């Protein structure tokens, strides 16, 4: 099985994030935020993806609100769950938010 790596969200990842959001809607842990809020945060806030063989298999999307960080969406494709990407994805999202905060408060 190919290695999974984490990277920042690119605009061309949006279709994959939408697919993951729809997959999550059919699971027991449905998304709290709407698809519109998730896609807006992908572009305006912080998002990271997990990629295997050039395919996005997981995504974490967050935003800063009221001096707190919020996870807007966290989705992992069913076939990638055994790869244990959730911790790495969560860490990458946290680092992205810290880096963005540091840039705005220099």
Coordinates of C-alpha atoms in Angstrom, one line a residue:
X1 CA 0.0 0.0 0.0
X2 CA 1.3 3.5 -0.9
X3 CA 2.4 5.9 1.8
X4 CA 0.0 8.7 2.9
X5 CA 1.4 12.2 3.3
X6 CA -0.2 15.3 4.7
X7 CA -0.1 18.7 2.9
X8 CA -1.9 22.0 2.8
X9 CA -5.2 22.2 1.0
X10 CA -5.0 23.3 -2.7
X11 CA -8.1 24.7 -4.6
X12 CA -8.1 21.6 -6.8
X13 CA -8.7 19.5 -3.7
X14 CA -12.2 20.9 -3.2
X15 CA -14.0 18.1 -5.1
X16 CA -12.3 15.5 -2.9
X17 CA -13.3 17.4 0.3
X18 CA -16.9 17.6 -1.0
X19 CA -16.8 13.8 -1.6
X20 CA -15.5 13.2 1.9
X21 CA -18.2 15.4 3.4
X22 CA -20.9 13.5 1.5
X23 CA -19.4 10.2 2.7
X24 CA -19.5 11.5 6.3
X25 CA -23.2 12.4 5.9
X26 CA -24.0 8.7 5.5
X27 CA -22.0 7.7 8.6
X28 CA -22.9 7.6 12.2
X29 CA -20.8 10.7 12.9
X30 CA -22.5 13.2 10.6
X31 CA -20.8 16.6 9.9
X32 CA -21.9 19.4 12.2
X33 CA -21.2 22.2 9.7
X34 CA -22.9 22.6 6.3
X35 CA -21.1 21.9 3.1
X36 CA -21.2 25.6 2.3
X37 CA -19.4 26.4 5.6
X38 CA -16.8 23.7 5.0
X39 CA -16.0 24.8 1.5
X40 CA -15.8 28.5 2.6
X41 CA -13.4 27.5 5.3
X42 CA -11.2 25.5 2.9
X43 CA -10.6 28.7 1.0
X44 CA -10.6 31.3 3.7
X45 CA -9.3 29.6 6.8
X46 CA -7.1 26.5 7.4
X47 CA -7.3 23.1 5.7
X48 CA -5.0 20.2 5.3
X49 CA -5.4 17.0 3.3
X50 CA -4.0 13.5 3.4
X51 CA -2.9 12.2 0.0
X52 CA -2.2 8.6 -1.2
X53 CA -1.2 8.0 -4.8
X54 CA -2.3 11.5 -5.8
X55 CA -5.8 11.0 -4.3
X56 CA -7.1 12.9 -1.3
X57 CA -8.2 10.3 1.3
X58 CA -8.7 12.6 4.3
X59 CA -9.2 16.3 5.1
X60 CA -9.2 18.5 8.2
X61 CA -10.7 22.0 8.0
X62 CA -10.6 24.6 10.8
X63 CA -11.2 28.2 11.5
X64 CA -10.4 30.7 14.2
X65 CA -13.5 32.2 15.9
X66 CA -13.8 34.2 19.1
X67 CA -10.2 33.6 20.0
X68 CA -10.6 29.9 19.7
X69 CA -9.9 27.3 17.1
X70 CA -12.8 25.3 15.7
X71 CA -12.6 22.1 13.6
X72 CA -15.2 22.6 10.9
X73 CA -14.7 19.3 9.2
X74 CA -12.6 16.1 9.8
X75 CA -13.2 13.3 7.3
X76 CA -11.3 10.2 6.4
X77 CA -12.2 7.8 3.6
X78 CA -13.2 4.4 4.8
X79 CA -10.3 2.7 3.1
X80 CA -7.8 5.0 4.7
X81 CA -8.9 4.6 8.3
X82 CA -6.6 1.7 9.0
X83 CA -3.6 3.9 8.0
X84 CA -3.9 5.9 11.2
X85 CA -3.8 9.3 9.5
X86 CA -6.1 11.0 12.0
X87 CA -3.3 12.1 14.4
X88 CA -1.1 13.4 11.7
X89 CA -4.0 15.2 10.1
X90 CA -5.0 16.8 13.4
X91 CA -1.3 17.8 14.1
X92 CA -1.0 19.4 10.7
X93 CA -4.2 21.4 11.1
X94 CA -3.0 22.7 14.5
X95 CA 0.4 23.7 13.1
X96 CA -1.4 25.6 10.2
X97 CA -3.5 27.5 12.7
X98 CA -0.5 28.3 14.9
X99 CA 1.6 29.5 11.8
X100 CA -1.3 31.7 10.6
X101 CA -1.7 33.2 14.1
X102 CA 2.0 33.9 14.3
X103 CA 2.0 35.7 10.9
X104 CA -0.9 37.9 11.9
X105 CA 0.6 38.9 15.2
X106 CA 4.2 39.7 14.3

